[in-house]
mmCIF file of C-alpha atoms in Angstrom:
data_model
loop_
_atom_site.group_PDB
_atom_site.id
_atom_site.type_symbol
_atom_site.label_atom_id
_atom_site.label_comp_id
_atom_site.label_asym_id
_atom_site.label_seq_id
_atom_site.Cartn_x
_atom_site.Cartn_y
_atom_site.Cartn_z
ATOM 1 C CA MET A 1 119.656 84.845 168.952
ATOM 2 C CA LYS A 2 116.445 85.979 170.655
ATOM 3 C CA SER A 3 114.767 84.045 173.470
ATOM 4 C CA LEU A 4 111.836 82.956 171.294
ATOM 5 C CA THR A 5 114.243 81.618 168.656
ATOM 6 C CA ARG A 6 116.162 79.652 171.299
ATOM 7 C CA ILE A 7 112.924 78.202 172.682
ATOM 8 C CA LEU A 8 111.800 77.125 169.199
ATOM 9 C CA VAL A 9 115.200 75.523 168.548
ATOM 10 C CA ILE A 10 115.182 73.627 171.862
ATOM 11 C CA ILE A 11 111.613 72.393 171.301
ATOM 12 C CA GLY A 12 112.456 71.415 167.710
ATOM 13 C CA ALA A 13 115.540 69.446 168.759
ATOM 14 C CA THR A 14 113.632 67.780 171.609
ATOM 15 C CA LEU A 15 110.837 66.704 169.248
ATOM 16 C CA MET A 16 113.430 65.196 166.920
ATOM 17 C CA LEU A 17 114.620 62.928 169.730
ATOM 18 C CA GLY A 18 111.317 61.087 169.208
ATOM 19 C CA ALA A 19 112.971 59.427 166.192
ATOM 20 C CA TYR A 20 114.925 57.252 168.639
ATOM 21 C CA PHE A 21 111.818 55.866 170.324
ATOM 22 C CA LEU A 22 109.040 55.917 167.736
ATOM 23 C CA PRO A 23 108.695 54.624 164.146
ATOM 24 C CA LEU A 24 109.463 57.191 161.451
ATOM 25 C CA TRP A 25 107.403 55.729 158.625
ATOM 26 C CA HIS A 26 104.948 52.942 157.947
ATOM 27 C CA ILE A 27 103.794 51.033 154.928
ATOM 28 C CA LEU A 28 100.312 49.552 155.067
ATOM 29 C CA LEU A 29 98.856 46.776 152.948
ATOM 30 C CA ASP A 30 95.083 46.293 152.950
ATOM 31 C CA ALA A 31 93.252 43.565 151.066
ATOM 32 C CA PRO A 32 89.998 41.604 151.484
ATOM 33 C CA GLN A 33 91.899 38.539 152.721
ATOM 34 C CA TYR A 34 93.691 40.714 155.344
ATOM 35 C CA PRO A 35 90.907 42.876 156.814
ATOM 36 C CA GLU A 36 93.155 43.886 159.728
ATOM 37 C CA GLY A 37 95.850 44.886 157.220
ATOM 38 C CA LEU A 38 99.570 44.249 157.204
ATOM 39 C CA GLU A 39 102.025 46.874 158.303
ATOM 40 C CA MET A 40 105.751 47.485 158.142
ATOM 41 C CA LYS A 41 107.215 50.183 160.369
ATOM 42 C CA ILE A 42 110.533 51.831 159.574
ATOM 43 C CA LEU A 43 112.589 52.961 162.525
ATOM 44 C CA LEU A 44 115.834 54.889 162.638
ATOM 45 C CA ASN A 45 117.717 51.633 163.176
ATOM 46 C CA GLY A 46 115.511 48.850 161.799
ATOM 47 C CA LEU A 47 112.122 47.479 160.835
ATOM 48 C CA SER A 48 109.147 46.096 162.727
ATOM 49 C CA GLY A 49 105.628 44.910 162.020
ATOM 50 C CA ASN A 50 104.266 42.069 159.900
ATOM 51 C CA ILE A 51 107.555 41.488 158.054
ATOM 52 C CA ALA A 52 107.224 37.670 157.923
ATOM 53 C CA GLN A 53 103.689 37.816 156.461
ATOM 54 C CA ILE A 54 104.689 40.498 153.948
ATOM 55 C CA ASN A 55 107.707 38.428 152.899
ATOM 56 C CA GLY A 56 105.430 35.405 152.466
ATOM 57 C CA LEU A 57 103.219 37.363 150.068
ATOM 58 C CA ASN A 58 106.175 38.987 148.303
ATOM 59 C CA HIS A 59 107.611 35.554 147.539
ATOM 60 C CA TYR A 60 104.686 34.802 145.199
ATOM 61 C CA ILE A 61 105.301 37.903 143.079
ATOM 62 C CA GLY A 62 109.079 37.408 143.024
ATOM 63 C CA MET A 63 110.018 40.240 145.321
ATOM 64 C CA LYS A 64 113.194 39.906 147.364
ATOM 65 C CA PHE A 65 112.648 39.221 151.081
ATOM 66 C CA ILE A 66 112.748 42.335 153.247
ATOM 67 C CA VAL A 67 115.504 41.877 155.842
ATOM 68 C CA ALA A 68 116.711 44.714 158.079
ATOM 69 C CA ASP A 69 120.325 43.522 157.835
ATOM 70 C CA ASP A 70 120.277 44.258 154.085
ATOM 71 C CA PHE A 71 119.976 47.986 154.814
ATOM 72 C CA LYS A 72 123.384 49.334 155.821
ATOM 73 C CA GLU A 73 121.703 52.675 156.491
ATOM 74 C CA PHE A 74 120.323 51.373 159.799
ATOM 75 C CA LYS A 75 123.860 51.031 161.134
ATOM 76 C CA PHE A 76 124.843 54.706 160.761
ATOM 77 C CA LEU A 77 121.528 56.643 160.655
ATOM 78 C CA PRO A 78 121.195 56.887 164.452
ATOM 79 C CA TYR A 79 124.642 58.495 164.661
ATOM 80 C CA VAL A 80 124.102 60.928 161.779
ATOM 81 C CA PHE A 81 120.707 61.965 163.098
ATOM 82 C CA GLY A 82 122.091 62.249 166.634
ATOM 83 C CA GLY A 83 124.879 64.494 165.386
ATOM 84 C CA LEU A 84 122.387 66.715 163.616
ATOM 85 C CA THR A 85 120.187 66.943 166.697
ATOM 86 C CA MET A 86 123.191 67.853 168.858
ATOM 87 C CA ILE A 87 123.965 70.708 166.446
ATOM 88 C CA GLY A 88 120.457 72.005 167.172
ATOM 89 C CA PHE A 89 120.994 71.940 170.932
ATOM 90 C CA ALA A 90 124.451 73.511 170.475
ATOM 91 C CA ALA A 91 122.929 76.317 168.397
ATOM 92 C CA ALA A 92 120.478 77.121 171.203
ATOM 93 C CA ILE A 93 123.104 76.931 173.970
ATOM 94 C CA ALA A 94 125.661 79.022 172.034
ATOM 95 C CA LYS A 95 122.955 81.391 170.702
ATOM 96 C CA SER A 96 124.554 80.918 167.288
ATOM 97 C CA ARG A 97 122.651 81.686 164.104
ATOM 98 C CA LYS A 98 125.541 80.168 162.146
ATOM 99 C CA LEU A 99 125.021 76.819 163.920
ATOM 100 C CA LEU A 100 121.267 77.206 163.424
ATOM 101 C CA TRP A 101 121.802 77.601 159.668
ATOM 102 C CA THR A 102 124.188 74.635 159.691
ATOM 103 C CA TRP A 103 121.524 72.561 161.433
ATOM 104 C CA PHE A 104 118.761 73.650 159.060
ATOM 105 C CA ILE A 105 120.844 72.902 155.954
ATOM 106 C CA GLY A 106 121.949 69.570 157.450
ATOM 107 C CA LEU A 107 118.341 68.591 158.141
ATOM 108 C CA CYS A 108 117.302 69.553 154.602
ATOM 109 C CA LEU A 109 120.127 67.450 153.127
ATOM 110 C CA PHE A 110 119.265 64.573 155.467
ATOM 111 C CA ALA A 111 115.628 64.686 154.291
ATOM 112 C CA ILE A 112 116.541 64.864 150.585
ATOM 113 C CA ILE A 113 119.058 62.038 150.824
ATOM 114 C CA GLY A 114 116.773 59.981 153.078
ATOM 115 C CA PHE A 115 113.724 60.228 150.826
ATOM 116 C CA SER A 116 115.836 59.548 147.728
ATOM 117 C CA ASP A 117 117.284 56.437 149.381
ATOM 118 C CA PHE A 118 113.823 55.316 150.507
ATOM 119 C CA TYR A 119 112.486 55.772 146.964
ATOM 120 C CA MET A 120 115.329 53.611 145.616
ATOM 121 C CA TRP A 121 114.550 50.898 148.187
ATOM 122 C CA GLU A 122 110.942 50.879 147.054
ATOM 123 C CA TYR A 123 111.901 50.983 143.395
ATOM 124 C CA ASN A 124 114.363 48.093 143.644
ATOM 125 C CA TYR A 125 112.018 45.917 145.695
ATOM 126 C CA GLY A 126 109.055 46.665 143.445
ATOM 127 C CA HIS A 127 110.775 46.343 140.050
ATOM 128 C CA LYS A 128 113.595 43.816 140.403
ATOM 129 C CA LEU A 129 111.433 40.728 140.543
ATOM 130 C CA ASN A 130 112.365 37.076 140.203
ATOM 131 C CA PRO A 131 111.345 36.102 136.643
ATOM 132 C CA HIS A 132 110.405 32.610 137.903
ATOM 133 C CA ALA A 133 107.846 33.876 140.436
ATOM 134 C CA ALA A 134 104.530 32.050 140.804
ATOM 135 C CA ILE A 135 102.489 35.178 139.994
ATOM 136 C CA LYS A 136 103.490 37.295 136.998
ATOM 137 C CA VAL A 137 101.439 40.148 135.603
ATOM 138 C CA GLU A 138 102.836 41.599 132.383
ATOM 139 C CA GLY A 139 103.968 45.203 132.857
ATOM 140 C CA MET A 140 103.152 45.205 136.591
ATOM 141 C CA ASN A 141 105.539 46.522 139.235
ATOM 142 C CA TYR A 142 104.930 46.404 142.951
ATOM 143 C CA GLN A 143 106.560 49.596 144.126
ATOM 144 C CA PRO A 144 104.569 51.182 146.961
ATOM 145 C CA PRO A 145 104.097 54.943 146.765
ATOM 146 C CA LEU A 146 106.694 57.172 148.374
ATOM 147 C CA PHE A 147 103.840 59.045 150.048
ATOM 148 C CA GLY A 148 100.120 58.280 149.897
ATOM 149 C CA TYR A 149 98.194 55.306 148.535
ATOM 150 C CA LYS A 150 98.407 53.092 145.459
ATOM 151 C CA GLN A 151 96.515 50.029 144.236
ATOM 152 C CA LEU A 152 98.746 46.960 143.707
ATOM 153 C CA LEU A 153 96.595 44.105 142.366
ATOM 154 C CA ASN A 154 94.049 43.437 145.124
ATOM 155 C CA PHE A 155 96.101 45.307 147.757
ATOM 156 C CA THR A 156 95.910 48.970 148.609
ATOM 157 C CA ALA A 157 99.408 50.039 149.639
ATOM 158 C CA GLY A 158 99.851 53.112 151.797
ATOM 159 C CA SER A 159 103.078 54.870 152.713
ATOM 160 C CA LEU A 160 102.835 57.560 155.386
ATOM 161 C CA PRO A 161 104.831 59.154 158.196
ATOM 162 C CA ASP A 162 104.464 57.497 161.589
ATOM 163 C CA LYS A 163 104.613 59.140 165.031
ATOM 164 C CA GLY A 164 108.393 59.626 165.026
ATOM 165 C CA GLY A 165 108.341 61.025 161.493
ATOM 166 C CA ILE A 166 105.593 63.469 162.440
ATOM 167 C CA LEU A 167 107.622 64.665 165.441
ATOM 168 C CA VAL A 168 110.716 65.104 163.260
ATOM 169 C CA GLY A 169 108.625 67.029 160.712
ATOM 170 C CA LEU A 170 107.196 69.297 163.420
ATOM 171 C CA GLY A 171 110.708 69.851 164.739
ATOM 172 C CA GLY A 172 111.815 70.826 161.233
ATOM 173 C CA VAL A 173 108.947 73.317 160.954
ATOM 174 C CA LEU A 174 110.033 74.883 164.257
ATOM 175 C CA VAL A 175 113.630 75.144 163.008
ATOM 176 C CA ALA A 176 112.396 76.913 159.859
ATOM 177 C CA ALA A 177 110.209 79.189 161.982
ATOM 178 C CA ALA A 178 113.173 80.017 164.201
ATOM 179 C CA LEU A 179 115.200 81.008 161.138
ATOM 180 C CA PHE A 180 112.646 82.806 159.028
ATOM 181 C CA TYR A 181 110.007 84.263 161.353
ATOM 182 C CA LYS A 182 110.745 87.852 162.236
ATOM 183 C CA PRO A 183 108.313 89.192 164.863
ATOM 184 C CA GLY A 184 107.413 92.834 164.627
ATOM 185 C CA LEU A 185 107.938 93.045 160.872
ATOM 186 C CA SER A 186 104.277 93.316 159.966
ATOM 187 C CA PRO A 187 103.308 95.835 157.267
ATOM 188 C CA LYS A 188 102.641 99.382 158.472
ATOM 189 C CA LYS A 189 99.004 100.360 158.699
ATOM 190 C CA SER A 190 97.942 103.263 156.498
ATOM 191 C CA LYS A 191 96.392 106.275 158.183
#
């Protein structure tokens, strides 16, 4: 493993440590009656933000209350992600491309499984509504977008990466660069 590759791997793994200190994702709700907006932040091990206010609104449409303890993922995600990050540091220390590939594949699987799980959270919360709710709109579901913005009645719901998620994404880009970038392999110039 070349020096540049090792540097990229170490920086990538270090950036990923931001997931332990910063929110990974946030969901925003904007509406005329909430000009400052409501926000829910998703961390590696829990939730923060305006959860009580969001639950108060969700009650009217029959959505289940959002409670961090209902998500078993928060109990093991810090350990899984920590293990993956340690593989990155180990790859750099051991100068092992095999460990680097293991890390890259592990991160890809983590992202696929994580986004699939997140989508199912959103789907279940937005579709499995109490039929006796105070507000019912025929054919309406309240699933926020996986990524981007969506109009839900008078609310604009946004779902975007937060600071920790951006750092993890940048770390992932550096891992890919470390694996796939080959310096000095530019096309030969014609004479």
